[in-house]
mmCIF file of C-alpha atoms in Angstrom:
data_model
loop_
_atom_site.group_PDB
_atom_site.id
_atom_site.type_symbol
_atom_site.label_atom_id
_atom_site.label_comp_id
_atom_site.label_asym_id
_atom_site.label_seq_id
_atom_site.Cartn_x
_atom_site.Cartn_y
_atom_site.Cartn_z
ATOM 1 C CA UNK A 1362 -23.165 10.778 -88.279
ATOM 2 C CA UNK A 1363 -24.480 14.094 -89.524
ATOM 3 C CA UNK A 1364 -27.913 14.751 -89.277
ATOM 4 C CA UNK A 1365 -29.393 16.650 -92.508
ATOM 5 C CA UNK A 1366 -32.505 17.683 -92.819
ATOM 6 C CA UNK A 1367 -33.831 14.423 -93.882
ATOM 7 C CA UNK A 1368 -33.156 12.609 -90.927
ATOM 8 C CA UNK A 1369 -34.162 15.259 -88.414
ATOM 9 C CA UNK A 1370 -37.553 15.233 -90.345
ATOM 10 C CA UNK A 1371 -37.664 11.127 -90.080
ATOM 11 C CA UNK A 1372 -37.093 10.974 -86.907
ATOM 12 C CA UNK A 1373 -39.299 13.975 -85.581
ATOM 13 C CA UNK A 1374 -42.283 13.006 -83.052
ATOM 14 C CA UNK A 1375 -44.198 15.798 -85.236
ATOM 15 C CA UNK A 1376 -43.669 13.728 -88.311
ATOM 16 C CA UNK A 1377 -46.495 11.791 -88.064
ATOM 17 C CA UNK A 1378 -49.059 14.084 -87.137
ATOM 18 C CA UNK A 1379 -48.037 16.829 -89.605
ATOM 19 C CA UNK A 1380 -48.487 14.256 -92.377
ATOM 20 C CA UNK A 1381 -51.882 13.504 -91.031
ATOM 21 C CA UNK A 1382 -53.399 16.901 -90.633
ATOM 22 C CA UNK A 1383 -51.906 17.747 -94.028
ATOM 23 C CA UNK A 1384 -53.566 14.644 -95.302
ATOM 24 C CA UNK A 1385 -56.937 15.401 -93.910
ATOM 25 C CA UNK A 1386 -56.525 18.715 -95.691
ATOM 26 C CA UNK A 1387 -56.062 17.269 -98.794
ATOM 27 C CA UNK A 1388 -58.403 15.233 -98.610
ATOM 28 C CA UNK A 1389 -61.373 17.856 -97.600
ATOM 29 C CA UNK A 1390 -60.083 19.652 -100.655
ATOM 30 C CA UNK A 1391 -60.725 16.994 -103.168
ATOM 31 C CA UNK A 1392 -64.381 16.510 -101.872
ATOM 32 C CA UNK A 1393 -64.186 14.220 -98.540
ATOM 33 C CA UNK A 1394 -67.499 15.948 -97.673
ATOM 34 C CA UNK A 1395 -69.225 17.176 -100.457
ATOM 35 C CA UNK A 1396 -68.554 14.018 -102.046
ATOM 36 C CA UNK A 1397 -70.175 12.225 -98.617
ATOM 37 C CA UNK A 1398 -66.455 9.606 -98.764
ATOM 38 C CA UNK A 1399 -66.457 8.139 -95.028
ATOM 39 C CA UNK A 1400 -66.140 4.819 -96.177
ATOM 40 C CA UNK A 1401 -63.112 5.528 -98.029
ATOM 41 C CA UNK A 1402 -62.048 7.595 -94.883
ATOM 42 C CA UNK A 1403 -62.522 4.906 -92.822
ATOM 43 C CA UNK A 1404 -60.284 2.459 -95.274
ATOM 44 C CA UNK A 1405 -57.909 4.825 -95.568
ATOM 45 C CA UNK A 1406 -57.646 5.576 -91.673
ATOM 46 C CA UNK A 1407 -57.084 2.079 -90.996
ATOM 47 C CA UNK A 1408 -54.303 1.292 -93.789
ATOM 48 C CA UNK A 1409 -52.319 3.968 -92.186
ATOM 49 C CA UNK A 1410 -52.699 2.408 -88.927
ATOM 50 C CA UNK A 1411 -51.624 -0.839 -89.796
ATOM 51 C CA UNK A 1412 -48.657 0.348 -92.108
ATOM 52 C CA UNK A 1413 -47.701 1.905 -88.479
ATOM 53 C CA UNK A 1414 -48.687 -1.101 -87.052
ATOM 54 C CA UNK A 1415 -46.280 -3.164 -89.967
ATOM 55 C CA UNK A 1416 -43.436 -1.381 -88.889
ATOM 56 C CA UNK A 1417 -43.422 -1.165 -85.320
ATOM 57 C CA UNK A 1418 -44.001 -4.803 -85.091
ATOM 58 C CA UNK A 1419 -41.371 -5.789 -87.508
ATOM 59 C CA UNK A 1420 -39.282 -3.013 -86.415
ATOM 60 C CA UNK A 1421 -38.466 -2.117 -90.381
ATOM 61 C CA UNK A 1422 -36.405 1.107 -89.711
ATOM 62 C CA UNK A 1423 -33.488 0.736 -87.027
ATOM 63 C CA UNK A 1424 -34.321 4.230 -85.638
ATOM 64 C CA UNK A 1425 -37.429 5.190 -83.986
ATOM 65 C CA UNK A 1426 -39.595 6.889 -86.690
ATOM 66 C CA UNK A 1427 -42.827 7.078 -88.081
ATOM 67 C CA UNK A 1428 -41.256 7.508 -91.823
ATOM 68 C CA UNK A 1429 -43.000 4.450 -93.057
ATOM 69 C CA UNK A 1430 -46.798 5.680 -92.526
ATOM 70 C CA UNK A 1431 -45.257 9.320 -93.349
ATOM 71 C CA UNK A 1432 -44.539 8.324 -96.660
ATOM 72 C CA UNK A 1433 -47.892 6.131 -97.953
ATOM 73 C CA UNK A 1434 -49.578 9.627 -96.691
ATOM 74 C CA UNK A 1435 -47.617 11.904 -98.782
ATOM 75 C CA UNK A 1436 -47.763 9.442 -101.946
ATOM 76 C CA UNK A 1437 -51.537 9.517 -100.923
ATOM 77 C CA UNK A 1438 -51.811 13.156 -101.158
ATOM 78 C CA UNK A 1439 -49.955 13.094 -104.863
ATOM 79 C CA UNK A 1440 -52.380 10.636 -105.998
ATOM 80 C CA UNK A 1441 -55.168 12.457 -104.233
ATOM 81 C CA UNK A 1442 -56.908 11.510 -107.780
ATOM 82 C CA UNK A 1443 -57.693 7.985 -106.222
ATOM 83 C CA UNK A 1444 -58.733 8.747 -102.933
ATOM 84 C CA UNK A 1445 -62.537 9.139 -103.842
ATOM 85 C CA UNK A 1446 -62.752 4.976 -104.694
ATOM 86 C CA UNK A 1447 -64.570 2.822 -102.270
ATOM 87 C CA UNK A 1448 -63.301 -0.417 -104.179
ATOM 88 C CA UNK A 1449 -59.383 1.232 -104.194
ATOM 89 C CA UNK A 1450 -59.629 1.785 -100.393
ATOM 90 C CA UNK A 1451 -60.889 -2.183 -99.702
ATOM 91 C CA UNK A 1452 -58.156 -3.255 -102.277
ATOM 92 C CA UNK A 1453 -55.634 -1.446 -100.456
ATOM 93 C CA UNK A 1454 -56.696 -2.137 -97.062
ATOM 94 C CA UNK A 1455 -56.831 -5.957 -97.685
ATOM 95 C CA UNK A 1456 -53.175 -5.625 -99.032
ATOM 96 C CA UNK A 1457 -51.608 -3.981 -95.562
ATOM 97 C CA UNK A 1458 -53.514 -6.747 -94.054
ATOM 98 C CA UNK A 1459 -52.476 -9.331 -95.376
ATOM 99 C CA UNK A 1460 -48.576 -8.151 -95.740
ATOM 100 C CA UNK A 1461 -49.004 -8.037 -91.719
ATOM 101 C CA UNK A 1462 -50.346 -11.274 -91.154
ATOM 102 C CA UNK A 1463 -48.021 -12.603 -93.325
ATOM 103 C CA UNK A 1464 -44.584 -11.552 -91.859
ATOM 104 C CA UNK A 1465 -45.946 -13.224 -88.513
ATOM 105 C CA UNK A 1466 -45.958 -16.102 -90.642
ATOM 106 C CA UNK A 1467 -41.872 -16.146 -90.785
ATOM 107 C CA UNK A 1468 -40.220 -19.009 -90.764
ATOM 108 C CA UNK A 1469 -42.651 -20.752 -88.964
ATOM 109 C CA UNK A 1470 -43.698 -23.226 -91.274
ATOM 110 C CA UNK A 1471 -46.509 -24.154 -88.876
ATOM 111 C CA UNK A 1472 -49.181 -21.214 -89.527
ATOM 112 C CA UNK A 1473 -51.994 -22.335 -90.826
ATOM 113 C CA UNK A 1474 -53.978 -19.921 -89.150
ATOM 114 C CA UNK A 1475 -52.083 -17.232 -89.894
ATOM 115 C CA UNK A 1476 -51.662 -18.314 -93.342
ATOM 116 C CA UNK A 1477 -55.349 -18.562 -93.709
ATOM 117 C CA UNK A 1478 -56.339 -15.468 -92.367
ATOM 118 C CA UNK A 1479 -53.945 -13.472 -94.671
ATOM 119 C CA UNK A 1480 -55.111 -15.281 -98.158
ATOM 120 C CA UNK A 1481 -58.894 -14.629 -96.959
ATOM 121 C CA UNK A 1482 -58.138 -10.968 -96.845
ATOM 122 C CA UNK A 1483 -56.227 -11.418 -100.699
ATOM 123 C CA UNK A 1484 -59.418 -13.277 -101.424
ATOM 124 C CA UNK A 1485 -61.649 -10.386 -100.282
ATOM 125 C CA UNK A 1486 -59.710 -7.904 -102.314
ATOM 126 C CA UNK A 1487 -60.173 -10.182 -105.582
ATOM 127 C CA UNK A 1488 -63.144 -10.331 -105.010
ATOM 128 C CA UNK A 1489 -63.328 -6.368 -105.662
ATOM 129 C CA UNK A 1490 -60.353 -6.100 -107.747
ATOM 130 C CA UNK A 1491 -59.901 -10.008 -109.802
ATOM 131 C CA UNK A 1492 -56.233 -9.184 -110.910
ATOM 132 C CA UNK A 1493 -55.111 -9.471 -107.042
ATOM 133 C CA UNK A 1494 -55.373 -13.067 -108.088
ATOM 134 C CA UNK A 1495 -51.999 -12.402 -110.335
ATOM 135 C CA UNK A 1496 -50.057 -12.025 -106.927
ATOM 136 C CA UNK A 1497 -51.166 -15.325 -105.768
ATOM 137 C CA UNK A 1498 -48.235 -17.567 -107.372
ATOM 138 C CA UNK A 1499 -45.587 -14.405 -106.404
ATOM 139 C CA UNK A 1500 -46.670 -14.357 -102.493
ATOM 140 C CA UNK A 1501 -46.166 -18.674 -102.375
ATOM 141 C CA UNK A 1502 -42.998 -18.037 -104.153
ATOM 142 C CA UNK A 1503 -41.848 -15.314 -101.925
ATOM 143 C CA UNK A 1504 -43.481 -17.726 -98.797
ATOM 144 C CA UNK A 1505 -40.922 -20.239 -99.665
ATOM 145 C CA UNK A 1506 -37.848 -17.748 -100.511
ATOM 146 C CA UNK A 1507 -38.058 -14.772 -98.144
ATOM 147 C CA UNK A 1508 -40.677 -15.993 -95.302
ATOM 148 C CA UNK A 1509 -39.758 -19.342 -95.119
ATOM 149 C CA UNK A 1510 -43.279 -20.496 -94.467
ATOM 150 C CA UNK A 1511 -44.025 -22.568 -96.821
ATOM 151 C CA UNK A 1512 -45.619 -26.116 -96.408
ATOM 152 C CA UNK A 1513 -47.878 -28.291 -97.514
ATOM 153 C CA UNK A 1514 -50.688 -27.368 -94.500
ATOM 154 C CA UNK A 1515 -49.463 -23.863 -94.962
ATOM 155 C CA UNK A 1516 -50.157 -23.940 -98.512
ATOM 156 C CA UNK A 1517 -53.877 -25.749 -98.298
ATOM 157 C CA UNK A 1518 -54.073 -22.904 -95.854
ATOM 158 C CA UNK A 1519 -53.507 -20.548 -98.199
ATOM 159 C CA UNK A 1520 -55.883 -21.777 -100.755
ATOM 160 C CA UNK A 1521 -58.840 -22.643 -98.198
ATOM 161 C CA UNK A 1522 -58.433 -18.690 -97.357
ATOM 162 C CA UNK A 1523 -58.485 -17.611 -100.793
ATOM 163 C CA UNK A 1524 -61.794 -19.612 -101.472
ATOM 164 C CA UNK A 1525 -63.040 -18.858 -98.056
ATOM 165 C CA UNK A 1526 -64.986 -15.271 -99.899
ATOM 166 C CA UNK A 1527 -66.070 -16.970 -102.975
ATOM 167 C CA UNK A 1528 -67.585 -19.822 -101.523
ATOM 168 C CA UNK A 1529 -70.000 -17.414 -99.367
ATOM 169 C CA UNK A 1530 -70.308 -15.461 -102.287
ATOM 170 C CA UNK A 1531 -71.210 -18.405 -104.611
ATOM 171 C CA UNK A 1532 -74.372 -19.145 -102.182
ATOM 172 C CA UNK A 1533 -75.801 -15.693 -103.004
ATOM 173 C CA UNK A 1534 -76.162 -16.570 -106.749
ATOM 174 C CA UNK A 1535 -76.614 -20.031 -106.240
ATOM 175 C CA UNK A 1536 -79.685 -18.421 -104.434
ATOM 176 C CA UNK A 1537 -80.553 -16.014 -107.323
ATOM 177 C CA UNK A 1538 -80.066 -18.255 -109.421
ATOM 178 C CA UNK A 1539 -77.502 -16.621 -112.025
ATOM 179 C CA UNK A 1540 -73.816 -17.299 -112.204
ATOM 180 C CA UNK A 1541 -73.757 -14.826 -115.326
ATOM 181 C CA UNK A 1542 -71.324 -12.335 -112.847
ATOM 182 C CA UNK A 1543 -69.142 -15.088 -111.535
ATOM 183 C CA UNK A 1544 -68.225 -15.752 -115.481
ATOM 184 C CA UNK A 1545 -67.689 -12.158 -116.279
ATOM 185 C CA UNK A 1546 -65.604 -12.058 -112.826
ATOM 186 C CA UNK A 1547 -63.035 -14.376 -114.044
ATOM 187 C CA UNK A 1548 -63.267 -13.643 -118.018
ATOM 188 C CA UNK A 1549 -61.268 -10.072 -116.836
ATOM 189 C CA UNK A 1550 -58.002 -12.086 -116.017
ATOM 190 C CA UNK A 1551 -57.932 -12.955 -119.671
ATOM 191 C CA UNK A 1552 -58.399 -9.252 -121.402
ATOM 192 C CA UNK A 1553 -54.850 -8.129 -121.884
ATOM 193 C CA UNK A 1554 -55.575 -5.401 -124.197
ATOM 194 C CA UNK A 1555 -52.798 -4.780 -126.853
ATOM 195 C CA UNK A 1556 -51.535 -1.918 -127.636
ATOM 196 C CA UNK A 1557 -51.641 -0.994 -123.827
ATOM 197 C CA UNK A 1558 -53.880 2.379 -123.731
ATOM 198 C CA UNK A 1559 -51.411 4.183 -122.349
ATOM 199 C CA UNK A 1560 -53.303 7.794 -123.914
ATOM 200 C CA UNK A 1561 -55.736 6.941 -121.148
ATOM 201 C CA UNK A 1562 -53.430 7.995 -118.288
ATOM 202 C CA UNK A 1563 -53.546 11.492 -117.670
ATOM 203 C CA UNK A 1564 -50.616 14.000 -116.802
ATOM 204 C CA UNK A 1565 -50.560 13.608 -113.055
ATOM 205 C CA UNK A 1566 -50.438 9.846 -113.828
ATOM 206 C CA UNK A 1567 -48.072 9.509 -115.655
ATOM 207 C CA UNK A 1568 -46.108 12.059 -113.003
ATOM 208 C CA UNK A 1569 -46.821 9.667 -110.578
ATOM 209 C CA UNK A 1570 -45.875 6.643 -111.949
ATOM 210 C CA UNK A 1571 -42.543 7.737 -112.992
ATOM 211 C CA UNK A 1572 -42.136 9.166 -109.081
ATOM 212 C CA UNK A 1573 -42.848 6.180 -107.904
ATOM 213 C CA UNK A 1574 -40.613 4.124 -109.650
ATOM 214 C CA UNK A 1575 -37.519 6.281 -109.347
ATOM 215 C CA UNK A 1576 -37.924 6.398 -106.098
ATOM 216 C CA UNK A 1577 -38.503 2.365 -105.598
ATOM 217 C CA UNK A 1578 -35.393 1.753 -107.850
ATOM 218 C CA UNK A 1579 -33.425 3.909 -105.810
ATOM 219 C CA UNK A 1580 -34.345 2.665 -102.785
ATOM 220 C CA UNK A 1581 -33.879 -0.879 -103.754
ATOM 221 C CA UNK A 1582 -30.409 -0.765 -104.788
ATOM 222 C CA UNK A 1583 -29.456 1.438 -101.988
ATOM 223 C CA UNK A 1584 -30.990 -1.570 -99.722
ATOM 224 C CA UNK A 1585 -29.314 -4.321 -101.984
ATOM 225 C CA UNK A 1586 -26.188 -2.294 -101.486
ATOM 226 C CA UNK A 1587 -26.224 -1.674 -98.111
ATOM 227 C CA UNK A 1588 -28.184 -4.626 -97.053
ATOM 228 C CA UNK A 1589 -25.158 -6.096 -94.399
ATOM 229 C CA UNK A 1590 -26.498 -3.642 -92.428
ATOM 230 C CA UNK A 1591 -29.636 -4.894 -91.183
ATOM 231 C CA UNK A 1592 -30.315 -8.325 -89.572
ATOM 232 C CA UNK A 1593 -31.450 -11.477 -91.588
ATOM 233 C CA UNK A 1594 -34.990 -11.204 -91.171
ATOM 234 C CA UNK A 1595 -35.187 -7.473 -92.219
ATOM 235 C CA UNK A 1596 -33.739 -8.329 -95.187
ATOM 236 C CA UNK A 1597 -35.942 -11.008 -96.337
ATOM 237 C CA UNK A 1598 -39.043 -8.282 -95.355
ATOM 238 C CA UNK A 1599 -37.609 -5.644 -97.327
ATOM 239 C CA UNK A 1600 -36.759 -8.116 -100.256
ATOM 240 C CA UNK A 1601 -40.581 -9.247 -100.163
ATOM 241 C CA UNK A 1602 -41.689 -5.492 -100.193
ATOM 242 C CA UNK A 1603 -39.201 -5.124 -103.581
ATOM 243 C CA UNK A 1604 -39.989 -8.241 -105.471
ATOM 244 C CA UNK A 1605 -43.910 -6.763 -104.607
ATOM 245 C CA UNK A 1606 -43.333 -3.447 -105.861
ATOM 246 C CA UNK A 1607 -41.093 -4.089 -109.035
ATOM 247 C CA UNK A 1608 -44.412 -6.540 -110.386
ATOM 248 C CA UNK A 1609 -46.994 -4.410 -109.257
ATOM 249 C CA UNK A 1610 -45.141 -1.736 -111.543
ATOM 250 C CA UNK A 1611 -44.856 -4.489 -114.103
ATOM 251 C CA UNK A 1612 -48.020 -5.115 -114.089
ATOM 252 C CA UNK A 1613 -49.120 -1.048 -114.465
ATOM 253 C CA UNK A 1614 -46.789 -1.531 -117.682
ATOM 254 C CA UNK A 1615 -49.026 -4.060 -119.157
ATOM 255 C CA UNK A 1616 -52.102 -2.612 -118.048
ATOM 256 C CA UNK A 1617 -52.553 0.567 -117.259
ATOM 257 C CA UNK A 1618 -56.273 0.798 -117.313
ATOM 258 C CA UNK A 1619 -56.016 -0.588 -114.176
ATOM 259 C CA UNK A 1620 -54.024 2.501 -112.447
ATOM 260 C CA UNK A 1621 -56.246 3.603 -109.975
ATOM 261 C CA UNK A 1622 -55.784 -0.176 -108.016
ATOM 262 C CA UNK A 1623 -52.688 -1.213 -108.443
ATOM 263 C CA UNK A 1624 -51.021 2.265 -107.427
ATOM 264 C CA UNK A 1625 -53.346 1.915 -104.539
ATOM 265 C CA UNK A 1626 -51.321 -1.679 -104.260
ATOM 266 C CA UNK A 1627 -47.890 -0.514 -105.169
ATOM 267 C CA UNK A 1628 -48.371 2.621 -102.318
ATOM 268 C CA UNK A 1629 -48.341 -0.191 -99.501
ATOM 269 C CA UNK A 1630 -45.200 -2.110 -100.574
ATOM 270 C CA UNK A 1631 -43.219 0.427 -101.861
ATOM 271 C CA UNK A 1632 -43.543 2.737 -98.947
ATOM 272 C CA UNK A 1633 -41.522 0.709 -96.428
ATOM 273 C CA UNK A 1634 -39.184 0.641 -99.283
ATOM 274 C CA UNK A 1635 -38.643 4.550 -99.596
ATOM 275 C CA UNK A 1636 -39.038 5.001 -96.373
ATOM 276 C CA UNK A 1637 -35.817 2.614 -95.574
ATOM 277 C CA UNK A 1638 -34.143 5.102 -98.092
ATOM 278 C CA UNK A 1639 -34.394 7.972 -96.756
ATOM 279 C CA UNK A 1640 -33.981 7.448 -92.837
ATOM 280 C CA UNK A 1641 -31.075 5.282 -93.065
ATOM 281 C CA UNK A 1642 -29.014 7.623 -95.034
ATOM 282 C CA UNK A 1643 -27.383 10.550 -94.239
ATOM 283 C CA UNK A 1644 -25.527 12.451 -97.241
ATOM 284 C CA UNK A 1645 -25.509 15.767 -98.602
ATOM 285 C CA UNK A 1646 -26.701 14.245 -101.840
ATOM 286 C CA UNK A 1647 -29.458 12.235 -100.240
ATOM 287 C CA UNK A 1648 -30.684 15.178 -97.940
ATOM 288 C CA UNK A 1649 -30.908 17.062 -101.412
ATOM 289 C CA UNK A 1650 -33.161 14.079 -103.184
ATOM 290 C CA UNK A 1651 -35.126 14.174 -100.186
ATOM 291 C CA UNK A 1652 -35.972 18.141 -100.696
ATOM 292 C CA UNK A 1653 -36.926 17.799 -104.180
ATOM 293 C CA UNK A 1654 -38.667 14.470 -103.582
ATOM 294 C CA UNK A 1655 -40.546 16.759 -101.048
ATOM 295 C CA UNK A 1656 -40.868 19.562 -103.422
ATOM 296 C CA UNK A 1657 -41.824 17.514 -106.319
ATOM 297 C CA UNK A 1658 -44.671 14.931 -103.834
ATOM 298 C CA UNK A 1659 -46.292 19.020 -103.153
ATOM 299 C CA UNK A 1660 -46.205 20.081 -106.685
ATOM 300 C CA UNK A 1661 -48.171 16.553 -107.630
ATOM 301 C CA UNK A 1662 -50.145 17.341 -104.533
ATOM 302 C CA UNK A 1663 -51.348 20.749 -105.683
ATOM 303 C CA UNK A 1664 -51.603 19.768 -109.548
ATOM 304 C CA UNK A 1665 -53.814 16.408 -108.807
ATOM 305 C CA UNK A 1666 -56.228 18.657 -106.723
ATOM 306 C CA UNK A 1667 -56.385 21.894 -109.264
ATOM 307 C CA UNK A 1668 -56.405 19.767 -112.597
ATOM 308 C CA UNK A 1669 -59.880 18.878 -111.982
ATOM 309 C CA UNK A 1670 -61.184 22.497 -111.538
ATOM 310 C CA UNK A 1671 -59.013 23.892 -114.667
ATOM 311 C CA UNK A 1672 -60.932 20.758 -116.421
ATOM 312 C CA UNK A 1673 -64.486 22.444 -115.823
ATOM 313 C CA UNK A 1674 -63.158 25.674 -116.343
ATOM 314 C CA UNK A 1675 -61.709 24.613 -119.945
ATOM 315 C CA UNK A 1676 -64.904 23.298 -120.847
ATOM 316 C CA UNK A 1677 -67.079 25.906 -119.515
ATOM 317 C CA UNK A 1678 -64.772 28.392 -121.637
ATOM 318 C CA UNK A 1679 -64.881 26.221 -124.813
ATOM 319 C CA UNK A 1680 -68.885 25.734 -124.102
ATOM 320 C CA UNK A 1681 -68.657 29.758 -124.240
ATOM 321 C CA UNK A 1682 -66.693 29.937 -126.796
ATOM 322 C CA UNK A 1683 -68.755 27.709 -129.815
ATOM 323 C CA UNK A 1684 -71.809 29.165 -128.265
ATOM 324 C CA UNK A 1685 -70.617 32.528 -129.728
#
């Protein structure tokens, strides 16, 4: 097989820590210390550890490489936008944690621990962001379909997990003595706004968004496709990863005030996914997709972190401008 471009960069040792130092870059440009974010460092540090973690355990790519964390950092860096939100980094943290604890869950229909531990973490990031609770029915479904870890003790697992945060967080207003928050907690599962305020999403959104989904779709079918390839149990991970990404996109369809978490979501499953695409081929067609993916990922990049300054500048000019 030839190798282009594309799969000399996947396969690099340099890949990894390239992507980092480029990522720490970006993210000292968009305010990591004037805006004082080392919690959302700290978040973001350990979701790209455990996406490294995800794949080296599960061995998702059949070639030694580091694409899979590679690629959540350079989607990262496009949606630099979302980097400065505390609540976005827990949400998105939780999610990689819970994927991971999960696939040690498969077929082994006799996990309750596991099972537990991965639903508390789901439960922590409702608990920050209450539509992860939409993904609850998906993840038993998928449990039963592509993990093949579904039971009945697995399942009361699952739900004692879920609980587990509320229940400690129901003794702090049982304490204080108002359950006015717990209400307004839950009453946000029923606000589906219609029409969908789409005019909210700015430019680089909407850029993103539409990145992100060609490149899942591709990906997916090129997987479906070529799916003989891999062994059994790869194929059931990588079909959880695309039934995951194809309704967190859904869901960004229906409501896309909440972009800023479920990106931060859909960044974790569909990496793998893209990831997959681009290290197992090798094409003159894919090695070109690859460059302009690249090109296009640094143009975001660049856009995301000048769009803000232009902003100010606009308004400072039009500030100028009526004043005269």
């Amino acid at each position: 097989m030839i190798k282009y471009f594309q799969n000399r960069t996947a396969e690099s040792g340099m890949l990894l820590p390239l992507a980092a130092a480029i990522t720490l870059g970006v993210w000292l440009l968009c305010g990591l210390v004037e805006h004082a974010w080392w919690g959302q460092l700290v978040c973001f540090v350990a979701t790209t550890y455990l996406l490294v973690e995800l794949s080296n355990s599960n061995a998702l790519l059949r070639v030694r490489s580091r694409m899979v964390s590679a690629t959540f950092l350079a989607l990262s860096c496009a949606s630099c936008l979302l980097l400065g939100s505390l609540p976005g980094g827990i949400v998105q943290l939780c999610t990689v944690a819970a994927t991971i604890i999960l696939f040690r869950t498969y077929q082994d229909k006799q996990a309750p621990g596991w099972n537990f531990y991965a639903f508390l973490c789901i439960g922590l990031s409702s608990l920050v962001f209450v539509q992860t609770l939409y993904f609850v029915p998906l993840v038993w479904l998928l449990m039963a379909s592509h993990l093949q870890s579904l039971s009945w003790r697995s399942w009361m697992a699952s739900l004692i997990g879920l609980l587990t945060p509320y229940w400690f967080a129901m003794l702090y207003f049982l304490y204080v003595q108002n359950f006015t928050p717990v209400a307004a907690h839950f009453s946000q599962l029923t606000q589906l706004p219609f029409p969908y305020d789409y005019a909210s999403l700015a430019i680089g959104q909407w850029a993103l968004y539409v990145l992100v989904l060609v490149l899942a779709m591709t990906s997916a079918v090129h997987f479906w496709y070529r799916s003989f390839e891999d062994k059994i149990r790869i194929r059931q991970l990588f079909g959880y990863f695309i039934a995951m990404s194809f309704f967190v996109l859904l869901i960004l369809a229906l409501q896309p005030q909440h972009f800023d978490m479920l990106m931060r979501m859909l960044l974790v499953f569909a990496s793998p996914l893209i990831a997959h695409f681009f290290t197992m081929t090798s094409s003159k067609s894919t090695n070109i997709f690859f460059i302009v993916t690249l090109v296009l990922v640094s143009l975001l990049t660049v856009y995301n972190i000048v769009s803000p300054f232009l902003m100010e500048w606009s308004a400072f000019l039009s500030s100028l401008w009526s004043g005269s």
